[in-house]
């Protein structure tokens, strides 16, 4: 049952992913969450995010930001990094994952998702058939509803890590 929420990969940061390798393997688009995946919650696009998205364009990867946040939060970030976006995405609903792929011209086999939450980000990506990458949250300071979800995530991640450990 918990495996429903297991990411395909669990890595430290969106900034340390081997994007060139993903491209060589056939990936052509990446869907990103914003808050605590690319920047601390509510923060504007910083120099690191700007450089990452410039690098992704240089590689040839399309990007789409999907966020449960409002347009006032998502649009300025997307404009700064030069990405298309979907706001009020209602993750884990699959609707905007599918919309993101349509807009990027990709499909389930050529798309990755990168986010920091299991029960919204990863679960939505898995339900959409998209390869999911969970990254560690950038900032420990979070809203109370997210803090409560993080406690449940720790349980799921404990069993996920145990299972991965047993496969090695």
PDB file of C-alpha atoms in Angstrom:
ATOM      1  CA  UNK A   1       0.000   0.000   0.000  1.00  0.00           C
ATOM      2  CA  UNK A   2       2.732   2.487   0.909  1.00  0.00           C
ATOM      3  CA  UNK A   3       4.410   1.698  -2.425  1.00  0.00           C
ATOM      4  CA  UNK A   4       1.690   3.784  -4.070  1.00  0.00           C
ATOM      5  CA  UNK A   5       3.593   6.818  -2.819  1.00  0.00           C
ATOM      6  CA  UNK A   6       7.160   5.651  -3.511  1.00  0.00           C
ATOM      7  CA  UNK A   7       9.086   7.901  -5.903  1.00  0.00           C
ATOM      8  CA  UNK A   8      10.980   6.377  -8.799  1.00  0.00           C
ATOM      9  CA  UNK A   9      14.069   8.181  -7.515  1.00  0.00           C
ATOM     10  CA  UNK A  10      14.874   9.981  -4.274  1.00  0.00           C
ATOM     11  CA  UNK A  11      17.703  12.500  -4.596  1.00  0.00           C
ATOM     12  CA  UNK A  12      19.161  15.406  -2.660  1.00  0.00           C
ATOM     13  CA  UNK A  13      18.320  18.369  -4.861  1.00  0.00           C
ATOM     14  CA  UNK A  14      16.793  19.476  -8.145  1.00  0.00           C
ATOM     15  CA  UNK A  15      20.108  21.226  -8.720  1.00  0.00           C
ATOM     16  CA  UNK A  16      22.206  18.063  -8.655  1.00  0.00           C
ATOM     17  CA  UNK A  17      20.271  15.914 -11.135  1.00  0.00           C
ATOM     18  CA  UNK A  18      22.109  14.547 -14.189  1.00  0.00           C
ATOM     19  CA  UNK A  19      19.931  16.368 -16.739  1.00  0.00           C
ATOM     20  CA  UNK A  20      22.285  15.644 -19.635  1.00  0.00           C
ATOM     21  CA  UNK A  21      22.002  11.906 -18.905  1.00  0.00           C
ATOM     22  CA  UNK A  22      18.213  12.131 -18.793  1.00  0.00           C
ATOM     23  CA  UNK A  23      18.263  13.872 -22.168  1.00  0.00           C
ATOM     24  CA  UNK A  24      20.538  11.183 -23.644  1.00  0.00           C
ATOM     25  CA  UNK A  25      18.093   8.537 -22.370  1.00  0.00           C
ATOM     26  CA  UNK A  26      15.205  10.148 -24.283  1.00  0.00           C
ATOM     27  CA  UNK A  27      13.733  12.597 -21.761  1.00  0.00           C
ATOM     28  CA  UNK A  28      12.550  15.780 -23.489  1.00  0.00           C
ATOM     29  CA  UNK A  29      10.515  17.556 -20.820  1.00  0.00           C
ATOM     30  CA  UNK A  30      10.629  18.150 -17.092  1.00  0.00           C
ATOM     31  CA  UNK A  31       7.738  19.172 -14.880  1.00  0.00           C
ATOM     32  CA  UNK A  32       8.824  20.960 -11.711  1.00  0.00           C
ATOM     33  CA  UNK A  33       7.143  21.923  -8.487  1.00  0.00           C
ATOM     34  CA  UNK A  34       8.389  25.326  -7.281  1.00  0.00           C
ATOM     35  CA  UNK A  35       8.176  25.829  -3.524  1.00  0.00           C
ATOM     36  CA  UNK A  36      10.800  23.937  -1.555  1.00  0.00           C
ATOM     37  CA  UNK A  37      11.846  22.144  -4.740  1.00  0.00           C
ATOM     38  CA  UNK A  38      13.537  25.044  -6.554  1.00  0.00           C
ATOM     39  CA  UNK A  39      13.468  27.802  -3.901  1.00  0.00           C
ATOM     40  CA  UNK A  40      12.271  28.176  -0.304  1.00  0.00           C
ATOM     41  CA  UNK A  41       8.495  28.512   0.017  1.00  0.00           C
ATOM     42  CA  UNK A  42       7.333  31.847  -1.443  1.00  0.00           C
ATOM     43  CA  UNK A  43      10.808  32.975  -2.560  1.00  0.00           C
ATOM     44  CA  UNK A  44      11.360  34.498  -5.995  1.00  0.00           C
ATOM     45  CA  UNK A  45      13.534  32.839  -8.611  1.00  0.00           C
ATOM     46  CA  UNK A  46      17.130  33.152  -7.499  1.00  0.00           C
ATOM     47  CA  UNK A  47      20.395  33.014  -9.434  1.00  0.00           C
ATOM     48  CA  UNK A  48      20.623  29.248  -9.022  1.00  0.00           C
ATOM     49  CA  UNK A  49      17.142  28.728 -10.509  1.00  0.00           C
ATOM     50  CA  UNK A  50      17.894  31.085 -13.404  1.00  0.00           C
ATOM     51  CA  UNK A  51      21.106  29.205 -14.209  1.00  0.00           C
ATOM     52  CA  UNK A  52      19.372  25.823 -13.982  1.00  0.00           C
ATOM     53  CA  UNK A  53      16.629  26.767 -16.441  1.00  0.00           C
ATOM     54  CA  UNK A  54      19.170  28.317 -18.829  1.00  0.00           C
ATOM     55  CA  UNK A  55      21.111  25.035 -18.666  1.00  0.00           C
ATOM     56  CA  UNK A  56      17.960  22.990 -19.319  1.00  0.00           C
ATOM     57  CA  UNK A  57      17.147  25.095 -22.403  1.00  0.00           C
ATOM     58  CA  UNK A  58      20.727  24.675 -23.622  1.00  0.00           C
ATOM     59  CA  UNK A  59      20.425  20.880 -23.257  1.00  0.00           C
ATOM     60  CA  UNK A  60      17.176  20.972 -25.225  1.00  0.00           C
ATOM     61  CA  UNK A  61      14.753  20.146 -22.424  1.00  0.00           C
ATOM     62  CA  UNK A  62      11.297  21.714 -22.262  1.00  0.00           C
ATOM     63  CA  UNK A  63      10.022  22.694 -18.816  1.00  0.00           C
ATOM     64  CA  UNK A  64       6.700  23.317 -17.148  1.00  0.00           C
ATOM     65  CA  UNK A  65       6.114  24.448 -13.591  1.00  0.00           C
ATOM     66  CA  UNK A  66       3.014  23.100 -11.869  1.00  0.00           C
ATOM     67  CA  UNK A  67       1.978  24.436  -8.512  1.00  0.00           C
ATOM     68  CA  UNK A  68      -1.032  24.316  -6.258  1.00  0.00           C
ATOM     69  CA  UNK A  69      -0.345  27.974  -5.572  1.00  0.00           C
ATOM     70  CA  UNK A  70      -2.109  30.968  -7.120  1.00  0.00           C
ATOM     71  CA  UNK A  71      -1.178  32.674 -10.359  1.00  0.00           C
ATOM     72  CA  UNK A  72       0.282  35.672  -8.457  1.00  0.00           C
ATOM     73  CA  UNK A  73       2.918  33.330  -7.037  1.00  0.00           C
ATOM     74  CA  UNK A  74       3.581  31.133 -10.067  1.00  0.00           C
ATOM     75  CA  UNK A  75       3.577  33.564 -13.003  1.00  0.00           C
ATOM     76  CA  UNK A  76       6.447  35.828 -11.793  1.00  0.00           C
ATOM     77  CA  UNK A  77       8.605  32.804 -11.041  1.00  0.00           C
ATOM     78  CA  UNK A  78       7.832  31.214 -14.421  1.00  0.00           C
ATOM     79  CA  UNK A  79       8.479  34.476 -16.256  1.00  0.00           C
ATOM     80  CA  UNK A  80      11.828  34.884 -14.487  1.00  0.00           C
ATOM     81  CA  UNK A  81      13.062  31.382 -15.389  1.00  0.00           C
ATOM     82  CA  UNK A  82      11.443  31.308 -18.834  1.00  0.00           C
ATOM     83  CA  UNK A  83       9.098  28.377 -18.353  1.00  0.00           C
ATOM     84  CA  UNK A  84       5.484  27.609 -19.127  1.00  0.00           C
ATOM     85  CA  UNK A  85       3.345  26.924 -16.067  1.00  0.00           C
ATOM     86  CA  UNK A  86       0.097  25.683 -14.576  1.00  0.00           C
ATOM     87  CA  UNK A  87      -1.172  27.212 -11.343  1.00  0.00           C
ATOM     88  CA  UNK A  88      -3.857  25.971  -8.950  1.00  0.00           C
ATOM     89  CA  UNK A  89      -2.915  22.523 -10.237  1.00  0.00           C
ATOM     90  CA  UNK A  90      -4.806  20.626  -7.542  1.00  0.00           C
ATOM     91  CA  UNK A  91      -2.010  18.084  -7.237  1.00  0.00           C
ATOM     92  CA  UNK A  92      -2.245  15.090  -6.940  1.00  0.00           C
ATOM     93  CA  UNK A  93      -4.906  15.430  -9.655  1.00  0.00           C
ATOM     94  CA  UNK A  94      -3.479  14.190 -12.951  1.00  0.00           C
ATOM     95  CA  UNK A  95      -5.112  16.909 -15.058  1.00  0.00           C
ATOM     96  CA  UNK A  96      -2.249  19.417 -15.003  1.00  0.00           C
ATOM     97  CA  UNK A  97       0.506  16.819 -15.311  1.00  0.00           C
ATOM     98  CA  UNK A  98      -1.180  15.757 -18.549  1.00  0.00           C
ATOM     99  CA  UNK A  99      -1.708  19.384 -19.576  1.00  0.00           C
ATOM    100  CA  UNK A 100       1.980  20.098 -18.909  1.00  0.00           C
ATOM    101  CA  UNK A 101       3.018  17.229 -21.187  1.00  0.00           C
ATOM    102  CA  UNK A 102       0.657  18.418 -23.919  1.00  0.00           C
ATOM    103  CA  UNK A 103       2.073  21.933 -23.713  1.00  0.00           C
ATOM    104  CA  UNK A 104       5.691  20.694 -23.764  1.00  0.00           C
ATOM    105  CA  UNK A 105       4.981  18.271 -26.618  1.00  0.00           C
ATOM    106  CA  UNK A 106       6.094  15.280 -24.542  1.00  0.00           C
ATOM    107  CA  UNK A 107       4.456  12.114 -23.284  1.00  0.00           C
ATOM    108  CA  UNK A 108       4.729   9.806 -20.277  1.00  0.00           C
ATOM    109  CA  UNK A 109       7.852   8.142 -21.640  1.00  0.00           C
ATOM    110  CA  UNK A 110       9.726  11.361 -22.360  1.00  0.00           C
ATOM    111  CA  UNK A 111       8.840  13.349 -19.235  1.00  0.00           C
ATOM    112  CA  UNK A 112      10.207  13.573 -15.678  1.00  0.00           C
ATOM    113  CA  UNK A 113       8.624  15.173 -12.652  1.00  0.00           C
ATOM    114  CA  UNK A 114      10.682  16.766  -9.870  1.00  0.00           C
ATOM    115  CA  UNK A 115       9.094  17.762  -6.555  1.00  0.00           C
ATOM    116  CA  UNK A 116       9.554  17.728  -2.781  1.00  0.00           C
ATOM    117  CA  UNK A 117       6.289  16.201  -1.509  1.00  0.00           C
ATOM    118  CA  UNK A 118       5.132  12.594  -1.674  1.00  0.00           C
ATOM    119  CA  UNK A 119       1.377  12.971  -1.254  1.00  0.00           C
ATOM    120  CA  UNK A 120       0.884  15.730  -3.813  1.00  0.00           C
ATOM    121  CA  UNK A 121       3.861  15.907  -6.187  1.00  0.00           C
ATOM    122  CA  UNK A 122       5.018  12.301  -6.436  1.00  0.00           C
ATOM    123  CA  UNK A 123       1.621  10.684  -6.141  1.00  0.00           C
ATOM    124  CA  UNK A 124       0.227  12.925  -8.906  1.00  0.00           C
ATOM    125  CA  UNK A 125       3.178  12.122 -11.164  1.00  0.00           C
ATOM    126  CA  UNK A 126       2.852   8.386 -10.541  1.00  0.00           C
ATOM    127  CA  UNK A 127      -0.891   8.499 -11.193  1.00  0.00           C
ATOM    128  CA  UNK A 128      -0.105  10.302 -14.460  1.00  0.00           C
ATOM    129  CA  UNK A 129       2.420   7.648 -15.487  1.00  0.00           C
ATOM    130  CA  UNK A 130       5.350  10.077 -15.264  1.00  0.00           C
ATOM    131  CA  UNK A 131       8.757   9.121 -13.835  1.00  0.00           C
ATOM    132  CA  UNK A 132       8.848  10.811 -10.414  1.00  0.00           C
ATOM    133  CA  UNK A 133      11.868  12.242  -8.654  1.00  0.00           C
ATOM    134  CA  UNK A 134      11.482  13.263  -5.034  1.00  0.00           C
ATOM    135  CA  UNK A 135      14.028  15.789  -3.793  1.00  0.00           C
ATOM    136  CA  UNK A 136      14.707  16.847  -0.241  1.00  0.00           C
ATOM    137  CA  UNK A 137      12.964  20.099   0.765  1.00  0.00           C
ATOM    138  CA  UNK A 138      15.169  23.177   0.512  1.00  0.00           C
ATOM    139  CA  UNK A 139      13.891  24.817   3.691  1.00  0.00           C
ATOM    140  CA  UNK A 140      12.813  23.204   6.965  1.00  0.00           C
ATOM    141  CA  UNK A 141      10.459  26.115   7.738  1.00  0.00           C
ATOM    142  CA  UNK A 142       7.030  25.240   6.308  1.00  0.00           C
ATOM    143  CA  UNK A 143       3.338  25.902   6.782  1.00  0.00           C
ATOM    144  CA  UNK A 144       1.610  23.788   9.435  1.00  0.00           C
ATOM    145  CA  UNK A 145      -0.376  21.652   6.980  1.00  0.00           C
ATOM    146  CA  UNK A 146       2.864  20.694   5.227  1.00  0.00           C
ATOM    147  CA  UNK A 147       4.610  19.982   8.546  1.00  0.00           C
ATOM    148  CA  UNK A 148       1.862  17.486   9.372  1.00  0.00           C
ATOM    149  CA  UNK A 149       2.211  15.805   5.948  1.00  0.00           C
ATOM    150  CA  UNK A 150       5.986  15.607   6.417  1.00  0.00           C
ATOM    151  CA  UNK A 151       5.473  13.438   9.518  1.00  0.00           C
ATOM    152  CA  UNK A 152       3.523  10.932   7.429  1.00  0.00           C
ATOM    153  CA  UNK A 153       6.064  11.193   4.625  1.00  0.00           C
ATOM    154  CA  UNK A 154       8.812  10.153   7.053  1.00  0.00           C
ATOM    155  CA  UNK A 155       7.014   6.850   7.628  1.00  0.00           C
ATOM    156  CA  UNK A 156       6.651   6.195   3.900  1.00  0.00           C
ATOM    157  CA  UNK A 157      10.262   7.189   3.228  1.00  0.00           C
ATOM    158  CA  UNK A 158      11.489   4.917   6.010  1.00  0.00           C
ATOM    159  CA  UNK A 159       9.931   1.895   4.293  1.00  0.00           C
ATOM    160  CA  UNK A 160      10.979   3.129   0.838  1.00  0.00           C
ATOM    161  CA  UNK A 161      14.618   3.390   1.971  1.00  0.00           C
ATOM    162  CA  UNK A 162      14.446  -0.023   3.678  1.00  0.00           C
ATOM    163  CA  UNK A 163      13.153  -1.602   0.474  1.00  0.00           C
ATOM    164  CA  UNK A 164      15.870   0.073  -1.631  1.00  0.00           C
ATOM    165  CA  UNK A 165      18.479  -1.048   0.894  1.00  0.00           C
ATOM    166  CA  UNK A 166      17.299  -4.658   0.645  1.00  0.00           C
ATOM    167  CA  UNK A 167      17.606  -4.560  -3.166  1.00  0.00           C
ATOM    168  CA  UNK A 168      21.276  -3.605  -3.019  1.00  0.00           C
TER     169      UNK A 168
END
